[in-house]
Amino acid sequence: MNTESSSMQEFLEQIRRDAPDNLVIHNPDSNILQLYELNAPFMILLETCHEKDNFFSIYQITPGNTYSSQSTYSQYKALSKRPLHQHSCYEIMFVLSGSITNHVENQTFTYGPGQCCVMNKNIKHCEIVAGDFQVVFFMIQDVFLEQLLEEYEEVSEHKTEAPGMNPIFQLYLDSLYKTSRFHKVYLDYLPVIPADSILEQLNPLFNFMLEEIRKNSPGSLFFLKGTFARFLQILDTPSLYCMARVQSDSSSQEYIFSKICHIMEASRGRSSREYLEKQLHYNGEYLNRIVKKYTGKTISEYGQDFCLAEAGRLLTKTDMSVSAIITELGYSNRSYFYRIFQNAFNETPLEYRKKHKDTSVS
């Protein structure tokens, strides 16, 4: 047995020996696939890694049970040699700092601060360890989601305008249908505002959940469910996040293009190649080739389509002035905006408004 394998086995043995039986690893010696079975309705797992300090820690908490462990970075890095695994529950991975790479089925993706991945029970995956990061994992059983969904539906019944189904609830509901219960689906959430602003909202929620689940006092589960529902609501807020639903049989380039589409839609086309490169962790030229393959346009040209579509919507659905719309969409050169708008629609903005104005707008 080589040194890396030995370190990995020692670390796993320590966790199996000392940790509560809330998360049981089936087929621990398999080189093909492992199953992680959650024996609690809800678990929070906080992982912190500092490569330079050769430090790694796990903080695992379920109602009534807390477990923490520290090891060296080299021991934890050996876990990247693990086979892919599945969960008996739904897993939400949220990056608090640094970045982490996730091997999902036959593809590999890197997630940065504020980014989130939600996986159903059929997804095979494994985190690849490198560098410095802090990541929180939420592991959720069906019964916990059922309770949240019941309350969600009760609230929706009393609203004049019912909201659309939260994608995470939809992921759970899909698993109940024969036609989709075996589908391998995950949701990727990318922030459309700076990650620091997202974390300012979410860190207090995460800390509150950790404290309530640790205390496990009367009423703790009630507060936990409410706070977790707030977290799901933030993920489902278009001004904060764009979401891509991915079925794992799609090709890598299809997946990346779908992410680009969602980011462009959320930012109204005002996402540069450099911004996409930072968000998606791929070379800008490679991303440009993907967009060119599916649209025949460059990233800049493709983004401009979204921006002009939004300009058309604002002209026909609102009473905003043309100057206000130009400012709203982030253009500093009025003449340039007029030129590209007329090239796209063969009309000036005012002519377009007069011809297509929604008469129901006061």
Short mmCIF file of C-alpha atoms in Angstrom, two decimals:
data_model
loop_
_atom_site.label_atom_id
_atom_site.label_comp_id
_atom_site.label_asym_id
_atom_site.label_seq_id
_atom_site.Cartn_x
_atom_site.Cartn_y
_atom_site.Cartn_z
CA MET A 1 0.00 0.00 0.00
CA ASN A 2 1.47 3.41 -0.95
CA THR A 3 1.77 6.35 1.46
CA GLU A 4 -1.26 8.23 0.08
CA SER A 5 -3.52 5.16 0.35
CA SER A 6 -2.27 4.53 3.88
CA SER A 7 -3.01 8.13 4.93
CA MET A 8 -6.48 7.94 3.43
CA GLN A 9 -7.28 4.67 5.19
CA GLU A 10 -6.03 6.01 8.54
CA PHE A 11 -8.14 9.14 8.21
CA LEU A 12 -11.28 7.22 7.20
CA GLU A 13 -10.77 4.72 10.00
CA GLN A 14 -10.54 7.58 12.51
CA ILE A 15 -13.83 9.04 11.26
CA ARG A 16 -15.58 5.66 11.28
CA ARG A 17 -14.32 4.95 14.79
CA ASP A 18 -15.01 8.30 16.44
CA ALA A 19 -17.90 9.90 14.54
CA PRO A 20 -21.54 9.25 15.53
CA ASP A 21 -23.40 6.76 13.32
CA ASN A 22 -25.38 9.52 11.62
CA LEU A 23 -23.48 9.12 8.35
CA VAL A 24 -22.64 5.53 7.46
CA ILE A 25 -20.35 4.68 4.53
CA HIS A 26 -21.40 1.49 2.76
CA ASN A 27 -18.85 -0.38 0.63
CA PRO A 28 -15.98 1.58 2.26
CA ASP A 29 -13.34 -0.55 0.54
CA SER A 30 -14.88 -0.31 -2.93
CA ASN A 31 -12.82 1.21 -5.73
CA ILE A 32 -15.94 1.80 -7.85
CA LEU A 33 -18.79 3.35 -5.85
CA GLN A 34 -19.66 4.08 -2.23
CA LEU A 35 -23.01 4.93 -0.65
CA TYR A 36 -23.23 7.49 2.16
CA GLU A 37 -26.35 6.82 4.23
CA LEU A 38 -27.70 9.59 6.45
CA ASN A 39 -29.42 8.37 9.62
CA ALA A 40 -30.80 11.76 10.64
CA PRO A 41 -33.34 14.10 9.04
CA PHE A 42 -30.74 16.83 8.53
CA MET A 43 -26.98 17.23 8.77
CA ILE A 44 -24.59 20.16 8.41
CA LEU A 45 -20.99 19.37 7.53
CA LEU A 46 -18.42 22.18 7.61
CA GLU A 47 -15.03 21.50 6.01
CA THR A 48 -12.06 23.88 6.33
CA CYS A 49 -8.77 23.37 4.51
CA HIS A 50 -5.48 25.34 4.60
CA GLU A 51 -2.86 23.80 2.34
CA LYS A 52 0.02 26.05 3.45
CA ASP A 53 -0.59 25.24 7.11
CA ASN A 54 -1.08 21.53 6.33
CA PHE A 55 -4.43 21.72 8.13
CA PHE A 56 -7.86 20.25 7.54
CA SER A 57 -10.91 20.05 9.82
CA ILE A 58 -14.41 18.56 9.73
CA TYR A 59 -17.29 19.81 11.85
CA GLN A 60 -20.29 17.48 11.57
CA ILE A 61 -23.54 18.28 13.32
CA THR A 62 -27.01 16.69 13.48
CA PRO A 63 -29.82 17.21 16.01
CA GLY A 64 -28.34 16.15 19.34
CA ASN A 65 -24.91 15.11 17.99
CA THR A 66 -21.73 17.05 17.28
CA TYR A 67 -18.47 15.67 15.92
CA SER A 68 -15.26 17.43 14.97
CA SER A 69 -11.96 16.14 13.66
CA GLN A 70 -8.66 17.64 12.56
CA SER A 71 -6.03 16.14 10.31
CA THR A 72 -3.21 17.17 8.02
CA TYR A 73 -3.86 18.51 4.54
CA SER A 74 -1.89 15.62 3.05
CA GLN A 75 -4.18 13.09 4.76
CA TYR A 76 -7.29 14.84 3.49
CA LYS A 77 -5.87 15.28 -0.01
CA ALA A 78 -5.60 11.50 -0.19
CA LEU A 79 -9.42 11.41 -0.03
CA SER A 80 -9.43 12.71 -3.60
CA LYS A 81 -8.39 9.19 -4.54
CA ARG A 82 -11.73 7.90 -3.25
CA PRO A 83 -14.20 6.42 -5.72
CA LEU A 84 -17.31 8.38 -6.61
CA HIS A 85 -20.10 8.18 -4.06
CA GLN A 86 -23.86 8.66 -3.81
CA HIS A 87 -26.00 9.82 -0.91
CA SER A 88 -29.23 8.43 0.49
CA CYS A 89 -30.31 12.06 0.79
CA TYR A 90 -30.10 15.37 -1.08
CA GLU A 91 -26.81 17.24 -0.78
CA ILE A 92 -26.29 20.98 -1.05
CA MET A 93 -22.68 22.13 -1.36
CA PHE A 94 -22.08 25.84 -0.70
CA VAL A 95 -18.62 27.44 -0.98
CA LEU A 96 -17.89 30.00 1.75
CA SER A 97 -14.32 30.84 0.70
CA GLY A 98 -11.62 29.66 -1.69
CA SER A 99 -12.63 27.16 -4.35
CA ILE A 100 -13.36 23.46 -4.57
CA THR A 101 -13.48 21.15 -7.57
CA ASN A 102 -16.26 18.59 -7.81
CA HIS A 103 -16.07 15.49 -9.99
CA VAL A 104 -19.73 15.02 -11.00
CA GLU A 105 -20.39 11.83 -12.95
CA ASN A 106 -18.03 12.12 -15.95
CA GLN A 107 -17.39 15.86 -15.68
CA THR A 108 -15.29 18.11 -13.46
CA PHE A 109 -16.28 21.62 -12.34
CA THR A 110 -14.81 24.19 -9.97
CA TYR A 111 -16.97 26.24 -7.60
CA GLY A 112 -15.95 29.55 -6.02
CA PRO A 113 -17.26 31.70 -3.13
CA GLY A 114 -21.04 32.06 -3.06
CA GLN A 115 -21.54 29.29 -5.61
CA CYS A 116 -23.71 26.31 -4.82
CA CYS A 117 -24.49 22.84 -6.18
CA VAL A 118 -27.58 20.79 -5.25
CA MET A 119 -27.48 17.08 -6.12
CA ASN A 120 -30.24 14.51 -6.14
CA LYS A 121 -29.70 10.99 -4.81
CA ASN A 122 -28.72 9.52 -8.17
CA ILE A 123 -25.70 11.75 -8.79
CA LYS A 124 -22.29 10.11 -8.36
CA HIS A 125 -19.64 12.61 -7.31
CA CYS A 126 -16.46 13.24 -5.35
CA GLU A 127 -14.79 16.46 -4.18
CA ILE A 128 -11.22 16.95 -5.41
CA VAL A 129 -9.05 18.50 -2.73
CA ALA A 130 -6.59 21.31 -3.50
CA GLY A 131 -5.65 24.67 -2.00
CA ASP A 132 -7.50 26.62 0.69
CA PHE A 133 -11.27 26.58 1.08
CA GLN A 134 -14.20 26.47 3.46
CA VAL A 135 -17.31 24.63 2.32
CA VAL A 136 -20.58 23.85 4.05
CA PHE A 137 -22.63 20.79 3.06
CA PHE A 138 -26.31 20.42 3.90
CA MET A 139 -27.58 16.84 3.78
CA ILE A 140 -31.36 16.61 3.76
CA GLN A 141 -33.68 13.63 4.04
CA ASP A 142 -37.03 13.37 2.25
CA VAL A 143 -38.98 13.84 5.49
CA PHE A 144 -37.34 17.23 6.14
CA LEU A 145 -38.09 18.44 2.59
CA GLU A 146 -41.67 17.14 2.85
CA GLN A 147 -42.26 19.23 5.97
CA LEU A 148 -40.79 22.33 4.33
CA LEU A 149 -42.86 21.74 1.19
CA GLU A 150 -46.10 21.44 3.18
CA GLU A 151 -45.47 24.80 4.85
CA TYR A 152 -44.41 26.33 1.53
CA GLU A 153 -47.69 25.22 -0.09
CA GLU A 154 -49.73 26.54 2.85
CA VAL A 155 -48.13 29.97 2.53
CA SER A 156 -48.61 29.96 -1.26
CA GLU A 157 -52.35 29.25 -0.88
CA HIS A 158 -52.83 32.55 0.95
CA LYS A 159 -50.97 34.64 -1.63
CA THR A 160 -52.85 36.43 -4.40
CA GLU A 161 -50.06 35.62 -6.83
CA ALA A 162 -48.59 32.20 -6.08
CA PRO A 163 -44.81 31.94 -6.61
CA GLY A 164 -43.34 29.35 -8.93
CA MET A 165 -42.15 26.10 -7.41
CA ASN A 166 -38.70 26.37 -5.84
CA PRO A 167 -36.33 24.25 -8.02
CA ILE A 168 -35.07 22.32 -4.98
CA PHE A 169 -38.61 21.28 -4.06
CA GLN A 170 -39.18 20.39 -7.71
CA LEU A 171 -36.06 18.21 -7.61
CA TYR A 172 -37.62 16.31 -4.70
CA LEU A 173 -41.05 16.02 -6.35
CA ASP A 174 -39.47 14.69 -9.56
CA SER A 175 -37.99 11.80 -7.58
CA LEU A 176 -41.52 10.62 -6.74
CA TYR A 177 -42.51 10.05 -10.37
CA LYS A 178 -41.74 6.75 -12.09
CA THR A 179 -40.65 8.52 -15.27
CA SER A 180 -38.01 10.66 -13.56
CA ARG A 181 -37.08 8.96 -10.29
CA PHE A 182 -33.84 7.56 -11.76
CA HIS A 183 -32.76 10.75 -13.52
CA LYS A 184 -29.37 12.12 -12.53
CA VAL A 185 -30.02 15.81 -11.97
CA TYR A 186 -28.22 18.60 -10.17
CA LEU A 187 -28.76 22.34 -9.82
CA ASP A 188 -25.96 24.88 -10.10
CA TYR A 189 -26.41 28.32 -8.52
CA LEU A 190 -24.17 31.22 -9.54
CA PRO A 191 -24.37 34.64 -7.83
CA VAL A 192 -25.19 37.57 -10.10
CA ILE A 193 -23.90 40.09 -7.55
CA PRO A 194 -20.50 40.08 -5.78
CA ALA A 195 -20.04 37.00 -3.60
CA ASP A 196 -19.22 39.18 -0.56
CA SER A 197 -22.72 40.68 -0.72
CA ILE A 198 -24.26 37.20 -0.88
CA LEU A 199 -22.21 35.97 2.07
CA GLU A 200 -23.20 39.00 4.16
CA GLN A 201 -26.77 37.72 3.93
CA LEU A 202 -26.07 34.01 4.25
CA ASN A 203 -23.35 33.77 6.91
CA PRO A 204 -25.70 34.86 9.74
CA LEU A 205 -28.25 32.27 8.57
CA PHE A 206 -25.64 29.50 8.48
CA ASN A 207 -24.32 30.43 11.95
CA PHE A 208 -27.86 30.49 13.35
CA MET A 209 -28.61 27.05 11.87
CA LEU A 210 -25.40 25.60 13.32
CA GLU A 211 -26.26 26.97 16.76
CA GLU A 212 -29.87 25.74 16.73
CA ILE A 213 -29.03 22.26 15.50
CA ARG A 214 -26.23 22.03 18.07
CA LYS A 215 -28.48 23.07 20.98
CA ASN A 216 -31.35 20.79 19.93
CA SER A 217 -33.59 22.59 22.44
CA PRO A 218 -37.41 22.69 22.33
CA GLY A 219 -38.29 24.73 19.25
CA SER A 220 -34.85 24.30 17.62
CA LEU A 221 -36.22 22.24 14.73
CA PHE A 222 -38.87 24.89 14.11
CA PHE A 223 -36.23 27.64 13.89
CA LEU A 224 -33.97 25.40 11.80
CA LYS A 225 -36.68 24.76 9.21
CA GLY A 226 -37.58 28.44 9.00
CA THR A 227 -33.96 29.54 8.56
CA PHE A 228 -33.26 26.85 5.98
CA ALA A 229 -36.38 27.95 4.06
CA ARG A 230 -34.92 31.49 4.01
CA PHE A 231 -31.72 30.08 2.54
CA LEU A 232 -33.70 28.34 -0.23
CA GLN A 233 -35.59 31.58 -0.87
CA ILE A 234 -32.32 33.49 -1.34
CA LEU A 235 -31.08 30.89 -3.84
CA ASP A 236 -34.37 31.31 -5.73
CA THR A 237 -34.10 35.13 -5.93
CA PRO A 238 -33.29 36.15 -9.55
CA SER A 239 -31.62 39.40 -8.47
CA LEU A 240 -29.14 37.37 -6.40
CA TYR A 241 -28.69 34.05 -8.23
CA CYS A 242 -29.05 32.43 -11.60
CA MET A 243 -29.74 28.70 -11.64
CA ALA A 244 -28.92 26.01 -14.18
CA ARG A 245 -30.70 22.65 -13.97
CA VAL A 246 -28.44 19.98 -15.43
CA GLN A 247 -29.18 16.39 -16.38
CA SER A 248 -25.86 14.59 -16.27
CA ASP A 249 -26.21 12.92 -19.66
CA SER A 250 -25.74 16.31 -21.34
CA SER A 251 -22.30 16.96 -22.81
CA SER A 252 -19.76 19.14 -21.03
CA GLN A 253 -20.04 21.90 -23.64
CA GLU A 254 -23.86 21.85 -23.55
CA TYR A 255 -23.67 22.23 -19.79
CA ILE A 256 -21.23 25.14 -19.97
CA PHE A 257 -23.32 26.87 -22.63
CA SER A 258 -26.45 26.49 -20.47
CA LYS A 259 -24.57 28.18 -17.62
CA ILE A 260 -23.52 31.03 -19.90
CA CYS A 261 -27.16 31.46 -21.01
CA HIS A 262 -28.39 31.70 -17.42
CA ILE A 263 -25.69 34.19 -16.46
CA MET A 264 -26.42 36.33 -19.52
CA GLU A 265 -30.14 36.28 -18.78
CA ALA A 266 -29.64 37.20 -15.12
CA SER A 267 -27.22 40.05 -15.96
CA ARG A 268 -29.28 41.23 -18.96
CA GLY A 269 -26.31 40.52 -21.20
CA ARG A 270 -23.86 42.67 -19.26
CA SER A 271 -21.38 39.86 -18.55
CA SER A 272 -17.96 40.18 -20.12
CA ARG A 273 -15.71 37.34 -21.19
CA GLU A 274 -13.51 38.09 -18.17
CA TYR A 275 -16.50 37.85 -15.82
CA LEU A 276 -17.61 34.52 -17.30
CA GLU A 277 -14.06 33.23 -17.06
CA LYS A 278 -14.00 34.07 -13.35
CA GLN A 279 -17.45 32.62 -12.65
CA LEU A 280 -17.07 29.39 -14.62
CA HIS A 281 -13.33 28.76 -14.08
CA TYR A 282 -12.65 28.17 -17.77
CA ASN A 283 -10.34 29.96 -20.19
CA GLY A 284 -12.12 32.88 -21.88
CA GLU A 285 -11.11 31.78 -25.37
CA TYR A 286 -12.57 28.31 -24.72
CA LEU A 287 -15.85 29.88 -23.53
CA ASN A 288 -15.90 32.09 -26.60
CA ARG A 289 -15.54 29.02 -28.85
CA ILE A 290 -18.46 27.31 -27.10
CA VAL A 291 -20.72 30.34 -27.57
CA LYS A 292 -19.61 30.59 -31.21
CA LYS A 293 -20.41 26.89 -31.71
CA TYR A 294 -23.99 27.21 -30.45
CA THR A 295 -24.89 30.72 -31.64
CA GLY A 296 -22.43 31.72 -34.36
CA LYS A 297 -21.63 34.81 -32.27
CA THR A 298 -18.89 35.96 -29.91
CA ILE A 299 -19.59 36.32 -26.19
CA SER A 300 -19.84 40.09 -26.62
CA GLU A 301 -22.30 39.79 -29.52
CA TYR A 302 -24.35 37.15 -27.69
CA GLY A 303 -24.54 39.31 -24.56
CA GLN A 304 -25.63 42.26 -26.67
CA ASP A 305 -28.67 40.25 -27.83
CA PHE A 306 -29.83 39.87 -24.22
CA CYS A 307 -29.19 43.53 -23.50
CA LEU A 308 -31.16 44.75 -26.51
CA ALA A 309 -34.01 42.36 -25.72
CA GLU A 310 -34.19 43.91 -22.25
CA ALA A 311 -34.09 47.39 -23.79
CA GLY A 312 -37.05 46.43 -25.98
CA ARG A 313 -38.94 45.13 -22.96
CA LEU A 314 -38.32 48.31 -20.95
CA LEU A 315 -39.40 50.48 -23.89
CA THR A 316 -42.70 48.65 -24.32
CA LYS A 317 -43.53 47.62 -20.74
CA THR A 318 -42.46 50.72 -18.78
CA ASP A 319 -42.54 54.50 -19.04
CA MET A 320 -38.80 54.86 -18.40
CA SER A 321 -37.12 57.46 -20.60
CA VAL A 322 -34.63 56.28 -23.22
CA SER A 323 -31.83 57.97 -21.25
CA ALA A 324 -32.86 56.12 -18.08
CA ILE A 325 -32.94 52.81 -19.96
CA ILE A 326 -29.47 53.43 -21.40
CA THR A 327 -28.15 54.10 -17.89
CA GLU A 328 -30.03 51.13 -16.42
CA LEU A 329 -28.39 48.78 -18.94
CA GLY A 330 -24.92 50.10 -18.19
CA TYR A 331 -24.15 51.95 -21.42
CA SER A 332 -22.10 55.13 -21.09
CA ASN A 333 -22.12 56.06 -24.78
CA ARG A 334 -25.61 57.14 -25.88
CA SER A 335 -24.69 57.31 -29.58
CA TYR A 336 -23.30 53.76 -29.51
CA PHE A 337 -26.52 52.44 -27.93
CA TYR A 338 -28.67 54.17 -30.55
CA ARG A 339 -26.51 52.71 -33.32
CA ILE A 340 -26.63 49.08 -32.15
CA PHE A 341 -30.34 49.35 -31.33
CA GLN A 342 -31.17 50.63 -34.81
CA ASN A 343 -28.99 47.94 -36.40
CA ALA A 344 -30.88 45.26 -34.47
CA PHE A 345 -34.46 46.54 -34.89
CA ASN A 346 -34.27 48.86 -37.93
CA GLU A 347 -35.93 51.50 -35.73
CA THR A 348 -34.81 54.10 -33.23
CA PRO A 349 -35.76 53.42 -29.59
CA LEU A 350 -38.58 56.00 -29.76
CA GLU A 351 -39.93 54.55 -33.01
CA TYR A 352 -39.81 51.08 -31.47
CA ARG A 353 -41.72 52.27 -28.39
CA LYS A 354 -44.39 53.99 -30.46
CA LYS A 355 -44.93 50.90 -32.61
CA HIS A 356 -44.82 48.21 -29.91
CA LYS A 357 -45.94 50.02 -26.72
CA ASP A 358 -48.06 47.91 -24.36
CA THR A 359 -51.21 50.01 -23.99
CA SER A 360 -51.92 48.53 -20.55
CA VAL A 361 -48.89 50.42 -19.18
CA SER A 362 -50.03 53.69 -17.63
#
